[in-house]
CSV table of C-alpha atoms in Angstrom, one decimal:
chain,number,residue,atom,x,y,z
P,1,UNK,CA,-0.1,0.2,-0.2
P,2,UNK,CA,1.1,3.7,-0.7
P,3,UNK,CA,-0.2,4.9,2.9
P,4,UNK,CA,1.5,5.0,6.4
P,5,UNK,CA,-0.7,3.7,8.9
P,6,UNK,CA,0.1,3.3,12.7
P,7,UNK,CA,-0.1,0.3,15.0
P,8,UNK,CA,-0.6,1.0,18.6
P,9,UNK,CA,-0.1,-1.8,21.2
P,10,UNK,CA,-2.1,-2.3,24.3
P,11,UNK,CA,0.7,0.0,26.5
P,12,UNK,CA,-0.3,2.8,23.7
P,13,UNK,CA,3.4,2.3,21.7
P,14,UNK,CA,3.2,3.6,18.5
P,15,UNK,CA,4.8,2.3,15.1
P,16,UNK,CA,4.7,3.3,11.7
P,17,UNK,CA,3.4,0.5,9.5
P,18,UNK,CA,2.8,-0.2,5.8
P,19,UNK,CA,1.0,-2.6,4.2
P,20,UNK,CA,1.6,-5.1,1.4
P,21,UNK,CA,0.1,-8.0,-0.7
P,22,UNK,CA,2.3,-10.2,-3.0
P,23,UNK,CA,1.1,-12.8,-5.3
P,24,UNK,CA,2.4,-16.3,-4.3
P,25,UNK,CA,2.3,-17.1,-7.9
P,26,UNK,CA,4.5,-14.6,-9.4
P,27,UNK,CA,4.1,-11.8,-11.6
P,28,UNK,CA,3.9,-12.0,-15.5
P,29,UNK,CA,3.2,-9.0,-17.7
P,30,UNK,CA,2.2,-8.6,-21.3
P,31,UNK,CA,4.3,-6.9,-23.6
P,32,UNK,CA,3.0,-4.5,-26.0
P,33,UNK,CA,2.2,-6.2,-28.7
P,34,UNK,CA,1.0,-9.2,-26.7
P,35,UNK,CA,-1.3,-6.7,-24.9
P,36,UNK,CA,-2.7,-5.5,-28.3
P,37,UNK,CA,-3.5,-9.1,-29.5
P,38,UNK,CA,-4.5,-10.5,-26.0
P,39,UNK,CA,-7.0,-7.2,-25.5
P,40,UNK,CA,-8.4,-7.3,-29.1
P,41,UNK,CA,-9.4,-10.8,-28.8
P,42,UNK,CA,-11.1,-10.3,-25.3
P,43,UNK,CA,-11.3,-7.1,-23.4
P,44,UNK,CA,-11.8,-8.8,-19.8
P,45,UNK,CA,-9.1,-11.7,-20.8
P,46,UNK,CA,-7.5,-11.0,-17.0
P,47,UNK,CA,-11.2,-11.4,-15.5
P,48,UNK,CA,-12.3,-14.2,-17.3
P,49,UNK,CA,-8.5,-16.0,-15.9
P,50,UNK,CA,-9.4,-15.0,-12.6
P,51,UNK,CA,-13.0,-16.3,-12.6
P,52,UNK,CA,-11.9,-19.6,-14.4
P,53,UNK,CA,-9.4,-20.1,-11.9
P,54,UNK,CA,-11.4,-20.0,-9.0
P,55,UNK,CA,-13.8,-22.1,-10.6
P,56,UNK,CA,-11.0,-24.6,-11.6
P,57,UNK,CA,-10.3,-24.9,-7.4
P,58,UNK,CA,-7.0,-22.9,-8.3
P,59,UNK,CA,-7.4,-20.5,-5.8
P,60,UNK,CA,-5.0,-17.6,-6.3
P,61,UNK,CA,-3.2,-16.4,-3.0
P,62,UNK,CA,-1.7,-13.3,-1.7
P,63,UNK,CA,0.9,-13.2,1.4
P,64,UNK,CA,0.4,-10.1,3.7
P,65,UNK,CA,3.4,-8.2,4.6
P,66,UNK,CA,4.2,-5.5,6.8
P,67,UNK,CA,7.1,-2.9,6.9
P,68,UNK,CA,7.5,-1.0,10.3
P,69,UNK,CA,9.5,2.3,11.4
P,70,UNK,CA,9.9,4.0,14.5
P,71,UNK,CA,8.5,7.6,14.8
P,72,UNK,CA,11.4,8.6,16.0
P,73,UNK,CA,13.5,7.3,12.8
P,74,UNK,CA,11.1,9.7,10.6
P,75,UNK,CA,13.6,12.3,10.1
P,76,UNK,CA,16.6,10.2,9.4
P,77,UNK,CA,15.6,9.3,6.0
P,78,UNK,CA,16.7,11.7,2.9
P,79,UNK,CA,12.7,11.7,1.7
P,80,UNK,CA,9.6,11.8,3.5
P,81,UNK,CA,8.5,8.4,4.8
P,82,UNK,CA,4.8,10.1,4.9
P,83,UNK,CA,4.7,11.2,1.2
P,84,UNK,CA,3.0,8.7,-0.4
P,85,UNK,CA,4.9,8.8,-3.6
P,86,UNK,CA,7.9,7.3,-1.9
P,87,UNK,CA,8.5,3.5,-0.8
P,88,UNK,CA,10.3,2.5,2.0
P,89,UNK,CA,13.7,0.9,1.3
P,90,UNK,CA,13.1,-3.2,1.9
P,91,UNK,CA,17.0,-3.8,2.7
P,92,UNK,CA,16.4,-0.8,5.8
P,93,UNK,CA,12.9,-1.9,6.8
P,94,UNK,CA,12.3,-5.3,5.6
P,95,UNK,CA,9.1,-7.0,4.8
P,96,UNK,CA,7.7,-9.2,7.7
P,97,UNK,CA,5.2,-11.9,6.5
P,98,UNK,CA,2.1,-11.3,8.9
P,99,UNK,CA,-1.0,-13.1,6.8
P,100,UNK,CA,-2.4,-14.3,3.7
P,101,UNK,CA,-5.7,-14.0,1.7
P,102,UNK,CA,-7.2,-16.8,-0.7
P,103,UNK,CA,-9.7,-16.4,-3.4
P,104,UNK,CA,-11.7,-19.1,-2.9
P,105,UNK,CA,-15.3,-18.2,-4.1
P,106,UNK,CA,-16.6,-16.4,-7.3
P,107,UNK,CA,-19.0,-14.1,-6.5
P,108,UNK,CA,-22.9,-15.4,-7.3
P,109,UNK,CA,-23.9,-11.8,-8.4
P,110,UNK,CA,-21.3,-9.1,-9.6
P,111,UNK,CA,-23.6,-6.3,-8.9
P,112,UNK,CA,-24.7,-6.7,-5.2
P,113,UNK,CA,-20.9,-8.0,-4.3
P,114,UNK,CA,-19.0,-6.2,-6.8
P,115,UNK,CA,-20.4,-3.1,-8.0
P,116,UNK,CA,-22.0,-2.3,-4.4
P,117,UNK,CA,-18.7,-2.4,-2.5
P,118,UNK,CA,-17.9,0.4,-0.3
P,119,UNK,CA,-13.8,0.3,0.8
P,120,UNK,CA,-13.2,3.1,3.4
P,121,UNK,CA,-9.6,3.6,4.4
P,122,UNK,CA,-10.8,5.2,8.0
P,123,UNK,CA,-12.4,1.5,8.9
P,124,UNK,CA,-9.6,0.1,11.1
P,125,UNK,CA,-9.8,-2.2,14.0
P,126,UNK,CA,-8.2,-1.7,17.2
P,127,UNK,CA,-4.8,-1.5,16.9
P,128,UNK,CA,-4.3,-0.1,13.5
P,129,UNK,CA,-4.8,4.0,13.1
P,130,UNK,CA,-3.7,6.4,10.9
P,131,UNK,CA,-0.7,8.9,10.6
P,132,UNK,CA,0.1,12.3,9.1
P,133,UNK,CA,0.2,11.2,5.8
P,134,UNK,CA,-1.7,14.2,4.1
P,135,UNK,CA,-3.5,11.8,1.2
P,136,UNK,CA,-4.7,8.8,3.7
P,137,UNK,CA,-6.2,11.8,6.1
P,138,UNK,CA,-7.8,13.4,3.2
P,139,UNK,CA,-8.8,9.7,1.9
P,140,UNK,CA,-10.4,9.0,5.4
P,141,UNK,CA,-13.1,11.7,4.7
P,142,UNK,CA,-13.7,11.6,1.2
P,143,UNK,CA,-14.6,7.9,0.6
P,144,UNK,CA,-17.7,7.9,2.8
P,145,UNK,CA,-18.8,10.9,1.4
P,146,UNK,CA,-18.8,9.5,-2.2
P,147,UNK,CA,-20.3,6.4,-0.9
P,148,UNK,CA,-23.3,8.2,0.5
P,149,UNK,CA,-23.4,10.0,-3.0
P,150,UNK,CA,-22.9,6.8,-4.7
P,151,UNK,CA,-25.1,4.2,-2.7
P,152,UNK,CA,-27.0,6.3,-0.1
P,153,UNK,CA,-26.6,7.2,3.4
P,154,UNK,CA,-27.3,3.4,4.6
P,155,UNK,CA,-25.0,1.9,2.2
P,156,UNK,CA,-23.7,0.4,5.2
P,157,UNK,CA,-26.9,-1.7,5.8
P,158,UNK,CA,-25.9,-3.4,1.7
P,159,UNK,CA,-25.4,-7.2,3.0
P,160,UNK,CA,-21.6,-6.8,1.3
P,161,UNK,CA,-20.7,-3.9,3.7
P,162,UNK,CA,-22.5,-4.6,6.6
P,163,UNK,CA,-20.7,-6.3,9.5
P,164,UNK,CA,-20.7,-9.8,9.9
P,165,UNK,CA,-21.0,-9.4,13.7
P,166,UNK,CA,-23.8,-7.9,16.1
P,167,UNK,CA,-23.3,-3.9,16.0
P,168,UNK,CA,-24.7,-1.7,17.9
P,169,UNK,CA,-25.2,2.3,16.7
P,170,UNK,CA,-27.9,5.0,16.5
P,171,UNK,CA,-28.3,5.1,13.2
P,172,UNK,CA,-32.3,4.9,12.4
P,173,UNK,CA,-34.1,5.1,9.1
P,174,UNK,CA,-33.1,7.2,6.6
P,175,UNK,CA,-33.6,6.9,2.8
P,176,UNK,CA,-33.6,3.0,1.4
P,177,UNK,CA,-32.9,1.6,4.6
P,178,UNK,CA,-33.2,-1.7,4.7
P,179,UNK,CA,-33.4,-3.0,8.6
P,180,UNK,CA,-36.3,-2.5,10.9
P,181,UNK,CA,-35.2,-2.0,14.9
P,182,UNK,CA,-37.2,-2.2,17.7
P,183,UNK,CA,-35.3,0.5,20.0
P,184,UNK,CA,-37.1,3.9,20.3
P,185,UNK,CA,-34.0,5.8,21.5
P,186,UNK,CA,-31.9,6.8,18.7
P,187,UNK,CA,-29.7,9.3,20.7
P,188,UNK,CA,-26.9,8.6,23.6
P,189,UNK,CA,-26.8,8.7,26.4
P,190,UNK,CA,-30.2,8.2,27.8
P,191,UNK,CA,-31.6,7.0,31.2
P,192,UNK,CA,-34.2,4.9,29.4
P,193,UNK,CA,-32.3,2.6,27.4
P,194,UNK,CA,-28.9,2.7,29.0
P,195,UNK,CA,-25.9,0.8,27.3
P,196,UNK,CA,-22.8,-0.3,27.7
P,197,UNK,CA,-19.5,1.4,25.7
P,198,UNK,CA,-17.4,-0.3,24.2
P,199,UNK,CA,-13.8,-1.1,25.4
P,200,UNK,CA,-11.8,1.9,24.6
P,201,UNK,CA,-8.6,1.1,22.9
P,202,UNK,CA,-5.6,3.0,23.3
P,203,UNK,CA,-5.3,6.1,19.7
P,204,UNK,CA,-1.7,7.7,19.0
P,205,UNK,CA,-1.6,11.1,21.1
P,206,UNK,CA,1.1,13.8,20.3
P,207,UNK,CA,1.8,17.3,22.0
P,208,UNK,CA,2.6,19.8,19.1
P,209,UNK,CA,3.8,22.9,19.5
P,210,UNK,CA,4.3,25.9,16.8
P,211,UNK,CA,3.1,27.2,13.8
P,212,UNK,CA,0.9,25.5,11.6
P,213,UNK,CA,1.1,25.7,7.9
P,214,UNK,CA,-0.5,24.5,4.5
P,215,UNK,CA,2.7,23.8,2.5
P,216,UNK,CA,4.6,21.4,0.2
P,217,UNK,CA,6.6,18.3,1.6
P,218,UNK,CA,10.2,19.8,2.4
P,219,UNK,CA,12.3,16.8,1.8
P,220,UNK,CA,10.7,15.6,-2.3
P,221,UNK,CA,13.7,13.7,-3.3
P,222,UNK,CA,11.8,13.1,-6.7
P,223,UNK,CA,14.3,11.5,-8.9
P,224,UNK,CA,16.2,8.7,-6.7
P,225,UNK,CA,13.7,6.3,-6.5
P,226,UNK,CA,12.8,6.4,-10.2
P,227,UNK,CA,16.2,6.1,-11.2
P,228,UNK,CA,17.0,3.4,-8.9
P,229,UNK,CA,13.9,1.5,-10.6
P,230,UNK,CA,15.4,2.4,-13.9
P,231,UNK,CA,18.8,1.1,-13.8
P,232,UNK,CA,17.5,-2.1,-11.8
P,233,UNK,CA,15.6,-3.6,-15.2
P,234,UNK,CA,17.6,-5.4,-18.0
P,235,UNK,CA,18.7,-3.4,-21.4
P,236,UNK,CA,15.5,-4.8,-23.1
P,237,UNK,CA,13.5,-3.3,-20.3
P,238,UNK,CA,15.3,-0.1,-20.5
P,239,UNK,CA,14.8,0.1,-24.2
P,240,UNK,CA,11.1,-0.4,-23.9
P,241,UNK,CA,10.8,2.2,-21.6
P,242,UNK,CA,12.8,4.5,-23.6
P,243,UNK,CA,10.8,3.9,-26.9
P,244,UNK,CA,7.4,4.7,-24.8
P,245,UNK,CA,8.8,8.2,-23.5
P,246,UNK,CA,9.9,8.7,-27.4
P,247,UNK,CA,6.4,8.0,-28.4
P,248,UNK,CA,4.3,10.0,-26.2
P,249,UNK,CA,6.6,13.2,-26.4
P,250,UNK,CA,6.9,12.7,-30.4
P,251,UNK,CA,3.4,14.4,-30.4
P,252,UNK,CA,3.2,17.2,-32.7
P,253,UNK,CA,1.0,19.4,-30.4
P,254,UNK,CA,4.2,18.8,-28.0
P,255,UNK,CA,6.4,22.1,-27.9
P,256,UNK,CA,10.2,21.7,-28.0
P,257,UNK,CA,10.2,23.4,-24.2
P,258,UNK,CA,7.5,21.0,-23.2
P,259,UNK,CA,9.9,17.8,-24.5
P,260,UNK,CA,13.0,19.6,-22.9
P,261,UNK,CA,11.1,20.0,-19.3
P,262,UNK,CA,10.9,16.1,-19.6
P,263,UNK,CA,14.4,15.7,-21.0
P,264,UNK,CA,15.4,17.5,-17.9
P,265,UNK,CA,13.2,15.1,-15.4
P,266,UNK,CA,14.6,11.9,-17.0
P,267,UNK,CA,18.2,13.4,-17.1
P,268,UNK,CA,17.8,13.7,-13.0
P,269,UNK,CA,16.4,10.4,-12.5
P,270,UNK,CA,19.5,8.6,-14.7
P,271,UNK,CA,21.7,10.5,-17.1
P,272,UNK,CA,22.1,8.3,-19.5
P,273,UNK,CA,18.0,7.5,-19.7
P,274,UNK,CA,17.9,11.4,-20.5
P,275,UNK,CA,20.4,11.3,-23.2
P,276,UNK,CA,19.0,8.7,-25.0
P,277,UNK,CA,15.4,10.3,-25.0
P,278,UNK,CA,16.9,13.6,-26.1
P,279,UNK,CA,18.9,11.7,-28.8
P,280,UNK,CA,15.9,10.4,-30.3
P,281,UNK,CA,13.7,13.6,-29.8
P,282,UNK,CA,16.4,16.0,-31.3
P,283,UNK,CA,16.3,18.2,-27.9
P,284,UNK,CA,19.9,19.2,-26.5
P,285,UNK,CA,20.8,17.5,-23.2
P,286,UNK,CA,20.8,19.4,-20.4
P,287,UNK,CA,22.8,17.8,-18.1
């Protein structure tokens, strides 16, 4: 995942965490010519393959890994660990296996079980909480608002979104409600219908002193990771990458200035990459 959450133990100790799903069967990709041919014959080839694989009993499996970081080490890196565009180095923060996911059943009704799904980053279990990840904080608000617009205010009553265990809240009626509740009290607290509060779990606390400002992330370091990724590829893959960039930047609507800007970006990631693209576009290298 791109987001940084926090883990909190019973004593309240906080640890940054990233979650990762990795397929146990490995990865296989289509080259451009293959993608054109396969996609032209069946635009839903990946969906069909997944459906037929599950139906045949060859259940696909993913392993769940976590990376953890002590918040005290947040400023020791040359990038912001809470920046969603960055990956944490696995040689420093290794992947730790914690679970697995197996798809062992196809949906019975694609609309009710798939199209009405409402994933929400703010739905976390005790022991998992949020961080100051800017994008995550925005999504914890925006997703529920989007679901209410798309599925209605009672989207959590849809079977695919409803909790499997008994739950108690004060939500009643509203548009497209699907359940009848016998309780007459829809507020809290109440002497007419006293309830027992759920067990409280610790959440991260922090004392912050200073001026709060809205500004860009100071430690961007935007070109190191792309350069490392490019240099990790074999020559054939590097050549395909260069070819795609040259094709995209050969659009007649793009000016020389725009092509030069892109060449600058590519050169900051890897000098040889920028030179290859510049030579094919007849753009003067900047680095």
